[in-house]
PDB file of C-alpha atoms in Angstrom:
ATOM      1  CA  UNK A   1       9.827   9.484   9.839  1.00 33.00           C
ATOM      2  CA  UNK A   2       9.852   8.805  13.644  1.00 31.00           C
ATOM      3  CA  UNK A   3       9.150   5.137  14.685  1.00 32.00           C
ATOM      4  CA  UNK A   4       6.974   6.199  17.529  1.00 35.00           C
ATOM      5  CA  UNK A   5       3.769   7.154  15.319  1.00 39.00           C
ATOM      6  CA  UNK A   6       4.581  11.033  15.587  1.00 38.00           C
ATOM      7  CA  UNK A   7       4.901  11.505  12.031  1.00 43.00           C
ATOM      8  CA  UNK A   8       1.276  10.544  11.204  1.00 48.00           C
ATOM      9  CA  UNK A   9       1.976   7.313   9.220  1.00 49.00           C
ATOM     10  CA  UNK A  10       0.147   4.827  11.387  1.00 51.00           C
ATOM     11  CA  UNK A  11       3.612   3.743  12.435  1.00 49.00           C
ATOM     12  CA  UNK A  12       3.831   2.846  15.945  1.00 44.00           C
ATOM     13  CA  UNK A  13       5.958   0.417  18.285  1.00 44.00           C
ATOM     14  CA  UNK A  14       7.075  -1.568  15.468  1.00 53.00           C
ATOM     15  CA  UNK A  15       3.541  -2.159  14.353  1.00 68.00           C
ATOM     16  CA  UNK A  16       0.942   0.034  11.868  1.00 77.00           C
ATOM     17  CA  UNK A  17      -2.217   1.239  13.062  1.00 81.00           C
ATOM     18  CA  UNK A  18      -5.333   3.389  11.329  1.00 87.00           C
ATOM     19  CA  UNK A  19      -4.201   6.670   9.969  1.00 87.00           C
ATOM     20  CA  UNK A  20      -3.322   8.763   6.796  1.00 88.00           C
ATOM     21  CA  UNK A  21       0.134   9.179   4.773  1.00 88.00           C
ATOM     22  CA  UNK A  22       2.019   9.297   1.996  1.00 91.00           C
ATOM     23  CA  UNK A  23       2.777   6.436  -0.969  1.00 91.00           C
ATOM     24  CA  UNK A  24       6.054   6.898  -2.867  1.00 90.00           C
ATOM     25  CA  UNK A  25       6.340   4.835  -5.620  1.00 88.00           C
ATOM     26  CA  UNK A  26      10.112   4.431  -6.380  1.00 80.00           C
ATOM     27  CA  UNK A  27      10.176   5.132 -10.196  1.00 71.00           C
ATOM     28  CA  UNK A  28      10.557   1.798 -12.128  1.00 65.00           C
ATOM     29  CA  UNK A  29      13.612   3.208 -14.037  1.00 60.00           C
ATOM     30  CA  UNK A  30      15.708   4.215 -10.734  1.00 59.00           C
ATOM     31  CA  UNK A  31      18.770   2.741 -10.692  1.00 58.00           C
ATOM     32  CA  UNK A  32      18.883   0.258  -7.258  1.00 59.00           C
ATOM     33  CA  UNK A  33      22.146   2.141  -5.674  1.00 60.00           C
ATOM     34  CA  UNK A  34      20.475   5.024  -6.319  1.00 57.00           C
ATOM     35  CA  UNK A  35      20.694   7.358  -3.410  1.00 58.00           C
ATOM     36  CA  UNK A  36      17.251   7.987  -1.449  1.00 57.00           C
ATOM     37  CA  UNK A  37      17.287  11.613  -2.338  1.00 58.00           C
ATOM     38  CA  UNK A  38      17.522  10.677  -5.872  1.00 55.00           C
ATOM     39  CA  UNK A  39      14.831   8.402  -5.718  1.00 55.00           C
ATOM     40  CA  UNK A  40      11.911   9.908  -3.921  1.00 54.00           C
ATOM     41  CA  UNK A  41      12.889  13.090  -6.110  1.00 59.00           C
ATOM     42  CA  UNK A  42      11.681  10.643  -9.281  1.00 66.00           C
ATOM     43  CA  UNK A  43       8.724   8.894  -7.236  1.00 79.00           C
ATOM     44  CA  UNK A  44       5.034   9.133  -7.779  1.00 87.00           C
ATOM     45  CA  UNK A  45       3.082  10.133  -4.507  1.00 90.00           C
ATOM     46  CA  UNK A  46      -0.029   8.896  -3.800  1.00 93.00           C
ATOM     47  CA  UNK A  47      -2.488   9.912  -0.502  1.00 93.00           C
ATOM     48  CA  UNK A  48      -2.682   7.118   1.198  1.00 94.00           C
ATOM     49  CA  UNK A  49      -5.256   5.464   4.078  1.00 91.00           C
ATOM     50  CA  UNK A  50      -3.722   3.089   6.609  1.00 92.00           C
ATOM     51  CA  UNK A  51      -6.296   0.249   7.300  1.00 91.00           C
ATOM     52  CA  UNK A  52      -4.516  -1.885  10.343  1.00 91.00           C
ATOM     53  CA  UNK A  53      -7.294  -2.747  12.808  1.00 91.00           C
ATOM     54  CA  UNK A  54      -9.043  -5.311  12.526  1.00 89.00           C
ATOM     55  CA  UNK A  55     -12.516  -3.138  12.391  1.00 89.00           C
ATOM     56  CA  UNK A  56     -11.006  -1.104   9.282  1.00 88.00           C
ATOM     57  CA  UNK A  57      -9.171  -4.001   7.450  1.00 87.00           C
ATOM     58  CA  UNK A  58     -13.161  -5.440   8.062  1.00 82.00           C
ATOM     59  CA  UNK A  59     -14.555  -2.468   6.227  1.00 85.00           C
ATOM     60  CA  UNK A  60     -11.541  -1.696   3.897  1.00 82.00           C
ATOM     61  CA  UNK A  61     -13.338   0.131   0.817  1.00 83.00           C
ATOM     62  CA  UNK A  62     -16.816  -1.321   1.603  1.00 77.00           C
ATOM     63  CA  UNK A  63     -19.718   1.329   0.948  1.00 76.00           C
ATOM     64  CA  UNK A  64     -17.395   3.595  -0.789  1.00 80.00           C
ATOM     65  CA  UNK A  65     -18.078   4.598  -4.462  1.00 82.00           C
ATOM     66  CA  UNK A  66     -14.193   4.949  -5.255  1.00 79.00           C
ATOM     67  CA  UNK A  67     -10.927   6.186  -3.444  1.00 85.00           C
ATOM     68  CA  UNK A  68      -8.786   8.947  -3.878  1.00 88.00           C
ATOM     69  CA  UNK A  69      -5.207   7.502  -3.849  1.00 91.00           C
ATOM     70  CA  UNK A  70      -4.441   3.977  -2.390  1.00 94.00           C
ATOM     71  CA  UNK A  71      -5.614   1.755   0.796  1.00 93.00           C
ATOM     72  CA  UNK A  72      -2.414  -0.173   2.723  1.00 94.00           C
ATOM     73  CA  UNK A  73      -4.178  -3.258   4.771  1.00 92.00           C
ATOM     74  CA  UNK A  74      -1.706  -4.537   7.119  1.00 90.00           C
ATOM     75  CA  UNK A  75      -1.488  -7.375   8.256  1.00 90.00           C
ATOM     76  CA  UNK A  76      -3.115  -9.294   5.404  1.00 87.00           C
ATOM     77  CA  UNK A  77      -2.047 -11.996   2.928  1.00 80.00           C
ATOM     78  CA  UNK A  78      -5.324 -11.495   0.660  1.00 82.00           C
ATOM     79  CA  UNK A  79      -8.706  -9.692  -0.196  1.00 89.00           C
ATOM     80  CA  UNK A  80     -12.316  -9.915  -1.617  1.00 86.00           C
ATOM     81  CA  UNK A  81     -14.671  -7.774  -3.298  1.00 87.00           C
ATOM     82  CA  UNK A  82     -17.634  -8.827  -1.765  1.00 88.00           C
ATOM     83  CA  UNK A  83     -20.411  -6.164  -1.647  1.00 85.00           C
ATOM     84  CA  UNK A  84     -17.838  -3.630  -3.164  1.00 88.00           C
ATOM     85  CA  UNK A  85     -19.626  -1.432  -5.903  1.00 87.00           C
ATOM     86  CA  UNK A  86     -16.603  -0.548  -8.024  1.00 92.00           C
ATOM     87  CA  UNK A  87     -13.042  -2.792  -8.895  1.00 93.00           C
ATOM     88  CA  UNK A  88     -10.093  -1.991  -7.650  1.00 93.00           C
ATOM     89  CA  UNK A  89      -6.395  -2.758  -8.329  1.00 95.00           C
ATOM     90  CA  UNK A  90      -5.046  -4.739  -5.750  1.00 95.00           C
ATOM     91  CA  UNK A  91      -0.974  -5.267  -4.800  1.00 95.00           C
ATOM     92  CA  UNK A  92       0.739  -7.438  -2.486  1.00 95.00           C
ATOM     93  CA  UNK A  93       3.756  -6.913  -0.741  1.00 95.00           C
ATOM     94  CA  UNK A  94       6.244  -8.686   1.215  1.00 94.00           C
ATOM     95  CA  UNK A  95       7.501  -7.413   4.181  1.00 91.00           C
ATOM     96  CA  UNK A  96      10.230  -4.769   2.706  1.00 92.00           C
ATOM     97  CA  UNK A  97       7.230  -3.528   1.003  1.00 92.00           C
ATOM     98  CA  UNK A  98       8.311  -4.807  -2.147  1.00 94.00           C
ATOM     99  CA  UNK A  99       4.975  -5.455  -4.943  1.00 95.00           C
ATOM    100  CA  UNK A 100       4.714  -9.336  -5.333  1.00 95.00           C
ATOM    101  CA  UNK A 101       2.284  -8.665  -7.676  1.00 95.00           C
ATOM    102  CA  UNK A 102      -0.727  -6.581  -9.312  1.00 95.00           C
ATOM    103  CA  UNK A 103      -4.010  -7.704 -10.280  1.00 95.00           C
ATOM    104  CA  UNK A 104      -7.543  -6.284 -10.742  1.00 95.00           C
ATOM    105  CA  UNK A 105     -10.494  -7.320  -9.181  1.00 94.00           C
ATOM    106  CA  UNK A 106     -13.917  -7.122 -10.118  1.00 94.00           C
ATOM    107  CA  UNK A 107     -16.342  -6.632  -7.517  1.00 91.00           C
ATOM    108  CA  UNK A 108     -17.858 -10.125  -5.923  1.00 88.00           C
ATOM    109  CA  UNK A 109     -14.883 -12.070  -6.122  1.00 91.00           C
ATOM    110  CA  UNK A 110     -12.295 -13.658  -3.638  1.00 88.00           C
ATOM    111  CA  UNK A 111      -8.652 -12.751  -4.281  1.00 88.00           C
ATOM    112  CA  UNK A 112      -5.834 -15.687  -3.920  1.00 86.00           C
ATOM    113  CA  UNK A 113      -3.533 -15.433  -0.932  1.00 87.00           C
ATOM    114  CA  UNK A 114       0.024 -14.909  -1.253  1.00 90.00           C
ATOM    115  CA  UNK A 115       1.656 -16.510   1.570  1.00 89.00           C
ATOM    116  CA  UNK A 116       4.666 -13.961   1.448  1.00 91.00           C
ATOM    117  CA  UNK A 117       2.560 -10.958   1.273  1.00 93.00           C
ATOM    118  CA  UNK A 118       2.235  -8.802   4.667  1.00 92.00           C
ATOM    119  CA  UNK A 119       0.296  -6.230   3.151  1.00 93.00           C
ATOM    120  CA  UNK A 120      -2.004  -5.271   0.592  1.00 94.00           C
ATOM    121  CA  UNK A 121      -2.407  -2.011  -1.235  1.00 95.00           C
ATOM    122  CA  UNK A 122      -5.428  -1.201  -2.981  1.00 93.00           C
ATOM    123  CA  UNK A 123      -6.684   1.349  -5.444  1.00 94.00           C
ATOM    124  CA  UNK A 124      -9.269   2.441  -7.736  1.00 94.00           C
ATOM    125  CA  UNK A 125      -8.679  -0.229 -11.152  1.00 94.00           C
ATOM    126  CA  UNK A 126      -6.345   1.335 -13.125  1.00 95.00           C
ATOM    127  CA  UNK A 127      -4.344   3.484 -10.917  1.00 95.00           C
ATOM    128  CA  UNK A 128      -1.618   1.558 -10.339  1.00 95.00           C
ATOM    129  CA  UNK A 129      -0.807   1.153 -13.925  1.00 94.00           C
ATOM    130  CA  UNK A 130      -0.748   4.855 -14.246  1.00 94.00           C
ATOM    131  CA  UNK A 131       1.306   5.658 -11.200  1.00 93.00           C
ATOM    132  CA  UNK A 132       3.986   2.509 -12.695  1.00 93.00           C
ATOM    133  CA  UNK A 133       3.299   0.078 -10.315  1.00 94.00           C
ATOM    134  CA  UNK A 134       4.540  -3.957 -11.215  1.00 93.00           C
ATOM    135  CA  UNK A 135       5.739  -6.627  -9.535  1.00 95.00           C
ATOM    136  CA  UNK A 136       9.318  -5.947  -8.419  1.00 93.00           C
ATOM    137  CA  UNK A 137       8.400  -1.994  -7.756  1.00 92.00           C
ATOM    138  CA  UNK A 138       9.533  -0.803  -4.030  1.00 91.00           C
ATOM    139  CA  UNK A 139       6.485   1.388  -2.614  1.00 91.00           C
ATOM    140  CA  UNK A 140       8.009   3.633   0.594  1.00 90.00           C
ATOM    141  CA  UNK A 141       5.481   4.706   3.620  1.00 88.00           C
ATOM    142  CA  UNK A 142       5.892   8.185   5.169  1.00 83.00           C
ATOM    143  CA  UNK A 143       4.574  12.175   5.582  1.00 73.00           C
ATOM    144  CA  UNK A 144       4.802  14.927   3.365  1.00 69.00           C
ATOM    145  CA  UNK A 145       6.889  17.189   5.837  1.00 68.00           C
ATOM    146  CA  UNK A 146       9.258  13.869   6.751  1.00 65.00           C
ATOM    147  CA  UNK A 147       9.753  11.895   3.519  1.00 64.00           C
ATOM    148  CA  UNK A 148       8.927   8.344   2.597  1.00 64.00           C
ATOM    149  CA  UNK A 149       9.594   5.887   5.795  1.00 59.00           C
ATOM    150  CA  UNK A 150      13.149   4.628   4.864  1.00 50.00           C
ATOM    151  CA  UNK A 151      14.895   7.044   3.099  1.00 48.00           C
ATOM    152  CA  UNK A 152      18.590   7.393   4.375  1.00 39.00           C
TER     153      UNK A 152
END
């Protein structure tokens, strides 16, 4: 994936912004020097929305009655449910997009902040334990046509 945005990815200068992509989940069971081929061949993809201004972090999955796929908020170190009509799954992740951890909200709660985290992920409750997301699990960023953002 290009660094200049090109791909699609909300990728831009260095920084996110708004737009649509691709979530590979590196398969929990993937050896660590695995190469990237080898990985992304065994990871779960997942549509995902790219929520980095301010005015759609603000109304993240507010109004909606679910999601199809996952939500990346970036930057953010935590959430709330407030005035959300359905709970979600939410995961944090550092900087190397790494999960810090999982939890599920209910709607009309506030979620603690993880100082480390960059970015949060959320989706539907549930999903992430299907698609084998846990703390530890690497998520990768990218297009369809180009591949997960970081695969060498």
């Amino acid at each position: 994936m290009a660094r200049n945005g090109s791909g699609g990815t909300g990728w831009a200068r260095g920084r996110w912004s708004d737009g649509s992509g691709v979530l590979w989940i590196d398969a929990p069971d993937a050896p660590p020097d695995a190469s990237a081929d080898t990985r992304a061949d065994a990871a779960t993809v997942v549509p995902l929305e790219i929520a980095a201004s301010y005015r759609a972090r603000t109304r993240g999955l507010l109004g909606r009655e679910g999601i199809e796929g996952a939500m990346l908020l970036t930057p953010t170190g935590g959430v709330h449910t407030f005035r959300m009509g359905f709970a979600i799954d939410v995961a944090h992740l550092d900087r190397e997009l790494r999960v810090l951890a999982v939890t599920t909200m209910r709607p009309g709660r506030l979620g603690l902040v993880r100082p480390r985290a960059r970015c949060v992920l959320e989706a539907e409750a549930g999903a992430m334990a299907r698609w084998g997301l846990r703390r530890g699990s690497r998520v990768r960023i990218g297009t369809p046509e180009e591949g997960p953002y970081g695969a060498r």
